[in-house]
Coordinates of C-alpha atoms (C1' of nucleotides) and ligand atoms in Angstrom, one line a residue:
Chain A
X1 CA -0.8 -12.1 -6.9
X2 CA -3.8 -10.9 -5.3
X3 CA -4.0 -7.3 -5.0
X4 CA -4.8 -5.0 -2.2
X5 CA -9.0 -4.3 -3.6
X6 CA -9.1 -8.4 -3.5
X7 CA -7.5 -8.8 0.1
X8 CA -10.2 -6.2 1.1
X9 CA -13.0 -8.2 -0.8
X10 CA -11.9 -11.3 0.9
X11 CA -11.4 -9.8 4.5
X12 CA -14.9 -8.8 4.0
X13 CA -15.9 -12.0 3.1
X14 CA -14.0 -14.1 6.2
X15 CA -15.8 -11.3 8.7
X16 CA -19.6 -11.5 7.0
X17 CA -19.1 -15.2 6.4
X18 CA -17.3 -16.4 9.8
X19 CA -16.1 -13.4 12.1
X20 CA -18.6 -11.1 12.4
X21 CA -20.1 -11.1 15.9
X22 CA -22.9 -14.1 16.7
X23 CA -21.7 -16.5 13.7
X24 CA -21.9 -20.0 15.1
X25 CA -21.2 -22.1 11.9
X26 CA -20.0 -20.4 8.7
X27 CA -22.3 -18.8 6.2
X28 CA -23.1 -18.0 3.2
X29 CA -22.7 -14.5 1.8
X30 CA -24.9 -12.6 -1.1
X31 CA -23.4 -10.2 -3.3
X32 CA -26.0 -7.6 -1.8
X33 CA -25.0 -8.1 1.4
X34 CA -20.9 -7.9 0.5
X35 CA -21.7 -4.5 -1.4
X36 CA -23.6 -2.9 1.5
X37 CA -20.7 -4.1 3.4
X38 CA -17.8 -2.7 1.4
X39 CA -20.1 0.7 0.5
X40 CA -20.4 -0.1 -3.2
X41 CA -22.5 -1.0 -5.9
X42 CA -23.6 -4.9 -6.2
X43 CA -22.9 -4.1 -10.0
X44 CA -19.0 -3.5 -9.0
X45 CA -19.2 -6.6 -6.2
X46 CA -20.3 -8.7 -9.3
X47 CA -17.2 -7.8 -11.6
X48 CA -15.1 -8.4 -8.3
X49 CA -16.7 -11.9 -7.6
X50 CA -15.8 -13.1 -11.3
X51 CA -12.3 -12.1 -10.9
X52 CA -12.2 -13.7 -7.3
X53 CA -13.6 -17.0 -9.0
X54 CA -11.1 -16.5 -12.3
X55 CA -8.5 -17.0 -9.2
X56 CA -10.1 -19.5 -7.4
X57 CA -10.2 -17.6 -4.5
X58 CA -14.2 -18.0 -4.3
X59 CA -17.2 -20.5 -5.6
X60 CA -19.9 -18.3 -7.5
X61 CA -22.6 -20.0 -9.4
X62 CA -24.9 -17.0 -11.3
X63 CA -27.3 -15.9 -8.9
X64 CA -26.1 -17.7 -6.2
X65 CA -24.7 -17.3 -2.7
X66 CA -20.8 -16.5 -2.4
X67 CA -18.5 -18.8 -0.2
X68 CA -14.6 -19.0 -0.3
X69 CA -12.4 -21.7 -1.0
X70 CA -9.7 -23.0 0.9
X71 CA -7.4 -20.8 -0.6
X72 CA -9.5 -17.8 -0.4
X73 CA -10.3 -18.2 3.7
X74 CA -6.5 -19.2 3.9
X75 CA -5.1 -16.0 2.1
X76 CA -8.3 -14.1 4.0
X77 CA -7.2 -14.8 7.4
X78 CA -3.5 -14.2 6.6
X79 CA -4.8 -10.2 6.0
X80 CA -7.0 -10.5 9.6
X81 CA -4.0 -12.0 11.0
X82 CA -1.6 -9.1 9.5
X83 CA -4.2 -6.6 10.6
X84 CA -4.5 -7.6 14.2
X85 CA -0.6 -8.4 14.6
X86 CA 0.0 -4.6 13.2
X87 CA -2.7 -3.5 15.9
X88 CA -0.9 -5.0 18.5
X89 CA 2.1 -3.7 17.4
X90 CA 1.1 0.3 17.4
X91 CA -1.1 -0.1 20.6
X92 CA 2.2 -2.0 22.4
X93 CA 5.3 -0.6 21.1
X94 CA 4.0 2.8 19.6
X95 CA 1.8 3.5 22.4
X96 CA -1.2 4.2 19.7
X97 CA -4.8 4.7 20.9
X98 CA -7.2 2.2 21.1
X99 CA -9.3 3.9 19.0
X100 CA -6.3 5.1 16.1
X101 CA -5.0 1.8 15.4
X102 CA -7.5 0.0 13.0
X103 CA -6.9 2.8 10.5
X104 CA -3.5 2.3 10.3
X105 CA -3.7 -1.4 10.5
X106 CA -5.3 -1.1 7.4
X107 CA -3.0 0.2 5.1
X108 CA -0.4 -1.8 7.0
X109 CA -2.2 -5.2 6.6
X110 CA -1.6 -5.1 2.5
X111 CA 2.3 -5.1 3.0
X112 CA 3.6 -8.0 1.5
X113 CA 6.3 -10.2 3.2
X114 CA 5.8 -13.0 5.0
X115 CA 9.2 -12.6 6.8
X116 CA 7.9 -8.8 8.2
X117 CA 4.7 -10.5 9.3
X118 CA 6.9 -13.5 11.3
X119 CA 9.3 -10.4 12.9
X120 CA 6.4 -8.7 13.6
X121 CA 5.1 -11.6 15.8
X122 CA 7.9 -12.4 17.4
X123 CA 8.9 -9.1 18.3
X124 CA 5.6 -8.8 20.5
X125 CA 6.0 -12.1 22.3
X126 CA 3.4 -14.2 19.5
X127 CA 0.1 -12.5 21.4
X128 CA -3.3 -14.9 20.6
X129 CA -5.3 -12.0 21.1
X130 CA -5.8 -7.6 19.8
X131 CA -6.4 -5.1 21.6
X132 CA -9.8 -5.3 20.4
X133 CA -9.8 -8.8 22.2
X134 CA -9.9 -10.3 18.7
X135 CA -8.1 -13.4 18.2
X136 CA -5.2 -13.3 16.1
X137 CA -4.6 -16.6 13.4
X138 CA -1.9 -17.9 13.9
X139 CA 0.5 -18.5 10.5
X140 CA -1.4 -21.9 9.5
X141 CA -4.8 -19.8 10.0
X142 CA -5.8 -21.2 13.3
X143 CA -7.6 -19.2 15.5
X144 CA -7.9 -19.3 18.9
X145 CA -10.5 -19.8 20.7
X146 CA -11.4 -18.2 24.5
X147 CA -15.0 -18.2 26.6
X148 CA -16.3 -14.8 26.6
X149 CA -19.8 -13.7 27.6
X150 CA -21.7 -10.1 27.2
X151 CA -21.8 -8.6 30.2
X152 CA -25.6 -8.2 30.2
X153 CA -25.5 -12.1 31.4
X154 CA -23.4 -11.6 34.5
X155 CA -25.1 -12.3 37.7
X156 CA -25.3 -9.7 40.4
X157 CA -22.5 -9.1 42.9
X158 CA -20.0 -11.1 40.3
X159 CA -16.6 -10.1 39.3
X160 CA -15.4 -10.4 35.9
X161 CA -12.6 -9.1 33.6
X162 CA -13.3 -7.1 30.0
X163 CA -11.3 -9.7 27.5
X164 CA -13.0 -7.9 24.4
X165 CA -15.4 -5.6 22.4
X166 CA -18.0 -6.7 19.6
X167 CA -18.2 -2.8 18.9
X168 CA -15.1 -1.5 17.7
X169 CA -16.4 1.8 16.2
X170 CA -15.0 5.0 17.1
X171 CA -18.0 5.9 19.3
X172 CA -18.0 3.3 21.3
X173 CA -14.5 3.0 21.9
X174 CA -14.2 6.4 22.6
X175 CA -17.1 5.9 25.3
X176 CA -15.1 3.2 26.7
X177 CA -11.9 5.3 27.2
X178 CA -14.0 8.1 28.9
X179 CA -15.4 5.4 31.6
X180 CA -11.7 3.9 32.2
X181 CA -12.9 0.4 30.4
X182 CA -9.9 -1.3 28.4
X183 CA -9.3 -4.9 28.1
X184 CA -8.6 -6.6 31.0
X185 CA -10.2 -4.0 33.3
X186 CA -12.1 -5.6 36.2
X187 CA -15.6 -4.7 36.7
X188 CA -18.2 -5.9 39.9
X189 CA -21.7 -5.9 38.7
X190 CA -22.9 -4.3 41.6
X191 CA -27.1 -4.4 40.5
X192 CA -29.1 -5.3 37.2
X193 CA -32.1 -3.2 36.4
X194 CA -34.7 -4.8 35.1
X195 CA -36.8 -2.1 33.7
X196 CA -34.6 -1.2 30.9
X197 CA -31.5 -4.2 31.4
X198 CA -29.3 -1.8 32.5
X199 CA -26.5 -2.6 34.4
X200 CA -25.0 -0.6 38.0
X201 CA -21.0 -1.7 37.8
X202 CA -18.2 -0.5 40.0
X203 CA -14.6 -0.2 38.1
X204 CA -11.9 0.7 41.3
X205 CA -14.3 2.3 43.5
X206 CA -15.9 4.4 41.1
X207 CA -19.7 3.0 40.4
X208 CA -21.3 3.6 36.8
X209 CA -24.4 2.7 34.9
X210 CA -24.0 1.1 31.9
X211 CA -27.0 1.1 29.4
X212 CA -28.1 -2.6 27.9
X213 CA -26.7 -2.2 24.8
X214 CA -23.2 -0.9 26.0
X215 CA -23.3 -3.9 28.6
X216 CA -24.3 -6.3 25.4
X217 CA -21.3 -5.0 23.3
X218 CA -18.6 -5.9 26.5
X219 CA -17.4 -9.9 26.3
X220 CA -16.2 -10.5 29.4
X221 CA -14.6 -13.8 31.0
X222 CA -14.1 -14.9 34.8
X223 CA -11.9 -12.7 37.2
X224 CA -9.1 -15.4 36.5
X225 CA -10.1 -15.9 33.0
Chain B
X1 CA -4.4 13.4 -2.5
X2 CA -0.9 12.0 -3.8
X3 CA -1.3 8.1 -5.5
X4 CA 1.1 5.9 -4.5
X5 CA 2.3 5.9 -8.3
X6 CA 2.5 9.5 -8.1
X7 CA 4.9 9.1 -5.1
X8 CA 6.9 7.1 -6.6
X9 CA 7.3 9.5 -9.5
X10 CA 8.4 12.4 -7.0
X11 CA 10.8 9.6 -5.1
X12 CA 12.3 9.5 -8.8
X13 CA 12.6 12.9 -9.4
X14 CA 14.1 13.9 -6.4
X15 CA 16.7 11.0 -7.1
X16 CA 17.7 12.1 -10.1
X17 CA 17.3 15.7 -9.9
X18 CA 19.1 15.6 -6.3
X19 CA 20.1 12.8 -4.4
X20 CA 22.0 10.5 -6.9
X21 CA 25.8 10.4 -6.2
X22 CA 27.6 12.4 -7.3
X23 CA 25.4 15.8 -7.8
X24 CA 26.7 18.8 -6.3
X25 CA 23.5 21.6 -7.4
X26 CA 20.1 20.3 -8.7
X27 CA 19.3 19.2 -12.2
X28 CA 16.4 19.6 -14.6
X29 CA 15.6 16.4 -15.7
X30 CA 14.2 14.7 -18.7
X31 CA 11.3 12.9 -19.6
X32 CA 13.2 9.9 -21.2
X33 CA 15.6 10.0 -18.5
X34 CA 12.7 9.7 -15.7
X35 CA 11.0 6.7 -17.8
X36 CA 14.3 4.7 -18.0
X37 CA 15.1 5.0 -14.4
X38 CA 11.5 3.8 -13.5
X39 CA 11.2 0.9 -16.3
X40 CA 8.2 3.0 -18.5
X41 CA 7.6 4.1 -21.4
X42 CA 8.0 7.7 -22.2
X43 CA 4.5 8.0 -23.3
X44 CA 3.4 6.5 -20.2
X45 CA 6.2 9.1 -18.1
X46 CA 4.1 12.1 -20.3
X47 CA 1.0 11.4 -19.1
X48 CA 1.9 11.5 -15.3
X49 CA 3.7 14.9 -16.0
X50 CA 0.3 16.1 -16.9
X51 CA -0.9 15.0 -13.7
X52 CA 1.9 16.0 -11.5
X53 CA 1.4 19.6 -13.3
X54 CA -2.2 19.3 -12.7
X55 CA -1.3 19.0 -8.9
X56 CA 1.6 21.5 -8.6
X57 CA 4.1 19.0 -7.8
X58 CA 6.1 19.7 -11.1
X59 CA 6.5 22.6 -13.8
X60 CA 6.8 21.3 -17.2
X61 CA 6.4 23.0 -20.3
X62 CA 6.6 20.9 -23.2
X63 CA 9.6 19.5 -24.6
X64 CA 11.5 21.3 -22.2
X65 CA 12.9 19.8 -18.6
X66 CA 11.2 18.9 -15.8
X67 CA 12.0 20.7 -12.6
X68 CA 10.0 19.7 -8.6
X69 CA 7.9 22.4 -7.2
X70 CA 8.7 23.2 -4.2
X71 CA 5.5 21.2 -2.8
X72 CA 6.9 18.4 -5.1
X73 CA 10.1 18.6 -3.4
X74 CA 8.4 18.7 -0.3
X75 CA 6.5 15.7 -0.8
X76 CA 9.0 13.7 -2.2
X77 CA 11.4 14.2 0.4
X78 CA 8.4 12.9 2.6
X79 CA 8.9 9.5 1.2
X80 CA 12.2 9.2 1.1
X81 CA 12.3 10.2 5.0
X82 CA 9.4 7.6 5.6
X83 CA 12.1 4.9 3.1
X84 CA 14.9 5.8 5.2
X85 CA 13.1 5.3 8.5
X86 CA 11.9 2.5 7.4
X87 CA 14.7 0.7 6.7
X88 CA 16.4 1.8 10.1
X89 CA 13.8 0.2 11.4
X90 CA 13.8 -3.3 10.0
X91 CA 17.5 -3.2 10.1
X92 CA 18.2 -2.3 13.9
X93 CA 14.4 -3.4 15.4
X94 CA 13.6 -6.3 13.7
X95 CA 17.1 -7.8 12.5
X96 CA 16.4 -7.6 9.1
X97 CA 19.3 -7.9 6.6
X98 CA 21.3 -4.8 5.3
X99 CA 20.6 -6.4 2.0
X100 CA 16.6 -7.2 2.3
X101 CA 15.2 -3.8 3.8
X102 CA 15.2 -1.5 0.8
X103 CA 12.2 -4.2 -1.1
X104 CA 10.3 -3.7 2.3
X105 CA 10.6 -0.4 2.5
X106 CA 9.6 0.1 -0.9
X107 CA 6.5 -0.7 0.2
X108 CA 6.0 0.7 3.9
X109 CA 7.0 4.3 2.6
X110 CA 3.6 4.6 1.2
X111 CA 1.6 3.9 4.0
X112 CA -0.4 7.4 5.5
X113 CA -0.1 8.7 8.9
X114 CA 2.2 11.4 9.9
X115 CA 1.8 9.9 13.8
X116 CA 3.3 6.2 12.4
X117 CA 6.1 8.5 11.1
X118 CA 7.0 10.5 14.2
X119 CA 6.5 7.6 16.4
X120 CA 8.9 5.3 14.3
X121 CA 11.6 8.7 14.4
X122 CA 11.2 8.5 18.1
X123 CA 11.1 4.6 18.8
X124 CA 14.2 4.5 16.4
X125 CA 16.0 7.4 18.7
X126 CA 15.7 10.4 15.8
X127 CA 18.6 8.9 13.2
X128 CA 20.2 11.0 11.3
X129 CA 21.9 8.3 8.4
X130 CA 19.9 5.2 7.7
X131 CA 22.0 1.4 7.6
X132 CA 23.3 2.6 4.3
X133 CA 24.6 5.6 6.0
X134 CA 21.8 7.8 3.8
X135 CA 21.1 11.1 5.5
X136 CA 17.4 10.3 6.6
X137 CA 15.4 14.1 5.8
X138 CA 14.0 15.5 9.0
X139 CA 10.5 16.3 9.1
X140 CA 10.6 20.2 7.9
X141 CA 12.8 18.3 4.7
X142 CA 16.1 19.5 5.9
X143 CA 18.9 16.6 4.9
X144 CA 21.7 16.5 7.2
X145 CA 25.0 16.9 5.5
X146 CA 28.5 15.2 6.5
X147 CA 31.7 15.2 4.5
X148 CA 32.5 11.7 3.2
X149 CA 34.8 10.8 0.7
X150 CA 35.7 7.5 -1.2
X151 CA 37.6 5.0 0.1
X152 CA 39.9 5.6 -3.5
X153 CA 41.2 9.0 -1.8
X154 CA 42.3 7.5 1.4
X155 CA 46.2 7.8 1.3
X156 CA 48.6 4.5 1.7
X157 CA 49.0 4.3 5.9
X158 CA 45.5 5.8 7.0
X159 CA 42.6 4.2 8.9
X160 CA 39.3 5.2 7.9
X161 CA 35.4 4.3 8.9
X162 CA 32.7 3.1 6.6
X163 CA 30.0 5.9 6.5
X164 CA 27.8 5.0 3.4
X165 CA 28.0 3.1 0.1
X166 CA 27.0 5.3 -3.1
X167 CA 25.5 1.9 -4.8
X168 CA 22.8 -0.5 -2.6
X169 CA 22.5 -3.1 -5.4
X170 CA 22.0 -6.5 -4.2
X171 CA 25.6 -7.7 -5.9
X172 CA 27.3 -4.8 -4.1
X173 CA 25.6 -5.5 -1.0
X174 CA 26.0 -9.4 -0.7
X175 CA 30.0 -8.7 -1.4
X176 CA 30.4 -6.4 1.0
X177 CA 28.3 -8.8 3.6
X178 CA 31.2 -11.2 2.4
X179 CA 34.1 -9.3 3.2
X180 CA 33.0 -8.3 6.3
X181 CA 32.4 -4.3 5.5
X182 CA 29.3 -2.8 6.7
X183 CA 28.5 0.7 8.0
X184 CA 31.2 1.5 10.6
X185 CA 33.7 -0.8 9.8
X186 CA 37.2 0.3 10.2
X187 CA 39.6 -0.2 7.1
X188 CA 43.3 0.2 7.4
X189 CA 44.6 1.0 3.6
X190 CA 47.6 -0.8 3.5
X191 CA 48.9 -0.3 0.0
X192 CA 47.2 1.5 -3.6
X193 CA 48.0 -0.1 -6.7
X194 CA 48.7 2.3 -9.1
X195 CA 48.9 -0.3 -11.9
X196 CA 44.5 -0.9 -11.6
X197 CA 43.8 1.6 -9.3
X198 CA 42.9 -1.2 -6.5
X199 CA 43.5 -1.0 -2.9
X200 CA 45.2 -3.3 0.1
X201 CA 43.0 -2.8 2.9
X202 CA 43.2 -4.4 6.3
X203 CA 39.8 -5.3 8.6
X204 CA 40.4 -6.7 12.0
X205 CA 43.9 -8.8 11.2
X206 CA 42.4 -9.8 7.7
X207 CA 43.6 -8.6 4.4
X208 CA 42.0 -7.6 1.5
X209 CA 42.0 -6.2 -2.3
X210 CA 39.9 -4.0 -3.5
X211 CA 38.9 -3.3 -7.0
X212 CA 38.9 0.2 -7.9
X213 CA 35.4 -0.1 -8.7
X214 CA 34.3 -1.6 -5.3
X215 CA 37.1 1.4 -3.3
X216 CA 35.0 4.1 -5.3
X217 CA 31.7 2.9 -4.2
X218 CA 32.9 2.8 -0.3
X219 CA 32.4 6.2 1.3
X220 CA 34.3 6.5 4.6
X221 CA 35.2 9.3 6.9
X222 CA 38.1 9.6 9.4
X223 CA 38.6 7.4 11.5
X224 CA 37.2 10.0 14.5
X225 CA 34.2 10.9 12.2
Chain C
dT1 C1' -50.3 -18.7 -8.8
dT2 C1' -49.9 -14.5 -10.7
dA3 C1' -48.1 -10.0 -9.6
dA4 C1' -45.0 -7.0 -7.1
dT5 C1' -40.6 -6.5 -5.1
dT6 C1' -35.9 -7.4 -4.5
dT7 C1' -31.6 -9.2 -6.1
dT8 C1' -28.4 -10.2 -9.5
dT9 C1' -26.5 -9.6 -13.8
dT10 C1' -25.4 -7.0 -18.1
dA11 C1' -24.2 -3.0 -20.8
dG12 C1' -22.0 1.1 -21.3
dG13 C1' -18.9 4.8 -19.1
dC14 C1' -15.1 6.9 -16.6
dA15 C1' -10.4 7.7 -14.3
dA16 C1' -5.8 5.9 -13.3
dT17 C1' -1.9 3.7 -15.1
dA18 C1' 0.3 1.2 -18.4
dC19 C1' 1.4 -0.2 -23.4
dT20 C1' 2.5 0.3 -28.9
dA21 C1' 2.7 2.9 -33.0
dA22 C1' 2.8 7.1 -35.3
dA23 C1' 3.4 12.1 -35.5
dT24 C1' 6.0 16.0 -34.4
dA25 C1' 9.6 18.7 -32.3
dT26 C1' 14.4 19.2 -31.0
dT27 C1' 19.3 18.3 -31.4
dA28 C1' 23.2 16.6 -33.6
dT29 C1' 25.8 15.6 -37.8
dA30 C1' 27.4 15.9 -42.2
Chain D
dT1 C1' 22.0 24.5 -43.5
dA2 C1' 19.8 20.3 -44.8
dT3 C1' 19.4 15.8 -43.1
dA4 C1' 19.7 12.2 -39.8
dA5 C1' 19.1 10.8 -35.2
dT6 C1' 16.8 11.4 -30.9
dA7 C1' 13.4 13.0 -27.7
dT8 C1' 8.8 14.2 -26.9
dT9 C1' 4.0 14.1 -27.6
dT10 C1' -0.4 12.3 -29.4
dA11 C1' -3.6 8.6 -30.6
dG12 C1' -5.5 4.5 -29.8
dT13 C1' -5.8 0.2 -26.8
dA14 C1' -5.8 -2.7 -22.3
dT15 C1' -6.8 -3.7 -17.3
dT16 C1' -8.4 -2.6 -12.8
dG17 C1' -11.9 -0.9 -10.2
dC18 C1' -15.5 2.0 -9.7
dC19 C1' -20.2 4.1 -11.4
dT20 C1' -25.5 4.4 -13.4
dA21 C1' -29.2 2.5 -15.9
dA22 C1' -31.6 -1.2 -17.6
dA23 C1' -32.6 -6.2 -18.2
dA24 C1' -33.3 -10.6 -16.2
dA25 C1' -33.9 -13.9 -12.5
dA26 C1' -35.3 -15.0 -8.0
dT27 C1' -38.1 -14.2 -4.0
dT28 C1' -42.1 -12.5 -1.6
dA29 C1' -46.8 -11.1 -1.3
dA30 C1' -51.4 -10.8 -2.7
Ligands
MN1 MN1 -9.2 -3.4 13.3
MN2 MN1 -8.9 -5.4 16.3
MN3 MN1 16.4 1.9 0.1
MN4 MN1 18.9 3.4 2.3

DNA sequence: TTAATTTTTTAGGCAATACTAAATATTATA
DNA sequence: TATAATATTTAGTATTGCCTAAAAAATTAA
């Protein structure tokens, strides 16, 4: 049994190791770096790793780096699966907020049965993707894979679509809602400004600037993407 | 704050003190009497009273009974509206067995956020009786009431409805699932055995006997109910 | 390459929730 | 009413998961 402070410690440790944004290959995570991460003491992460490794959920060597084991990235990405499926489930059928469902999603990601999970999935048409934009595992822990790009690198006078977000915190999202952006939203890069990389866009007829690091945090794709 | 263990310490408490068949006005209950309904100790059960006190959810004074504040009461009839909710919704959203969504709901009563709540009541259509024909609490704690009686009342000749089942244990559930009887069936009492107090009953064209114990458990209304 | 800095581990505590065993109070029985 | 049986409480222990402070190891800088 692995309870719900271990699926948390190895969540944290599939996003710092594989999902966190820019992560080409998988890395190796420190326990410093995992306590910043959770908000607590690397004296507490320590305790944690020696139970994680008790369960073979983790391979620790004293003073080491941290990396999971096959069983500890599988039963990881079964929680980001659970998370992102429970996401899509109050932003689609509750008609949650963008920005309200991944505190719900995490109490709901620690319920335990496999069976919910499946229903769950099925009931909303098996979706690859959040409405973060995230990809959701699918039951064997595959995750799919899609082309995105920031739009800070799309050329002037191009079209593309918003597919996801590398920012999910509160105040960005809540920046997005004001401007109208949500996934799949079409936006034409109507000039760059290369003074500060600022972007001029157009979203249905309205025209905004967005700053470089709001344009950095938007992955877009194609207009048929 | 209210733990999840402390929850499931009111859940109890209003059970016993309220909601188990067959109590007409509330009962004081006792500390041995909690600790064998949840599966502890009673040193264990006397420790959490402290708590509860501590937290105005209970008044005990020692050796004496144990009665629910009313922000006890409150509370605890929070969770079991969230249970009974819950299990509507696995049952009639996401085709779960009658016999498999109590363990889930166990779990999803705990989870926090009055919205989830509201928007499950509201997805599910605002039930009033849950698929084991509970009365669901609404949301100011008021239990809605309906006059049931057992199937062992129902005179020789008289059609009658399924409204509820006064035991949800797995052996009582699977047999029912067997027969055929669920919530709403319709049962035709063709003859009462006075000999062992067990019932002829008639379901669709099929006939069956009832044990006296399995009659007793089977609350049903009129057939216009 | 030694010294300073940072990271990791150990040691000792604490709160919540459980247990067993023992002490004490209450209730039932003879 | 005295005693036996039962219920309740207290005392002491364990585990999980968190903390602070201090020791030890590893890394960085002088
Ligand atoms: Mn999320
Ligand atoms: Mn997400
Ligand atoms: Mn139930
Ligand atoms: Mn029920």
């Amino acid at each position: 049994m692995i309870s719900l402070t271990e699926e948390n410690y190895l969540k944290a440790l599939i996003y710092l190791s594989s999902l966190a944004p820019g992560i080409e290959k998988k890395r190796d995570v420190s326990t410093s770096e995992l306590a910043s991460y959770l908000k607590l003491k690397s004296s507490t992460v320590n305790e944690m790793l020696k139970r994680l490794k008790d369960k073979n959920l983790i391979n620790h060597e004293k003073y080491k780096k941290i990396t999971l084991t096959h069983s500890g990235e599988r039963n990881g990405l079964k929680i980001v699966r659970r998370h992102r499926l429970w996401e899509t489930f109050l932003f689609t059928k509750l008609d949650f907020d963008w920005i309200e469902i991944h505190e719900v999603a995490e109490q709901l990601e620690h319920i335990k049965s496999e069976k919910l999970v499946e229903k769950i999935d099925r009931l909303l048409g098996y979706p690859s993707f959040d409405p973060h934009g995230d990809p959701i595992p699918n039951k064997h822990g595959n995750i799919p894979q899609r082309i995105t790009k920031s739009l800070s690198t799309v050329k002037k006078g191009e079209t593309c679509m918003v597919l996801a977000v590398s920012d999910t915190s509160k105040d960005f999202l809540n920046y997005l809602e004001d401007l109208d952006i949500s996934i799949r939203t079409e936006i034409v890069v109507i000039d760059k400004i290369a003074y500060d990389k600022s972007v001029k866009i157009k979203i249905k007829h309205e025209q905004y600037s967005l700053s470089r690091e709001v344009a950095d945090n938007l992955l877009v794709g194609g207009k048929f993407n």
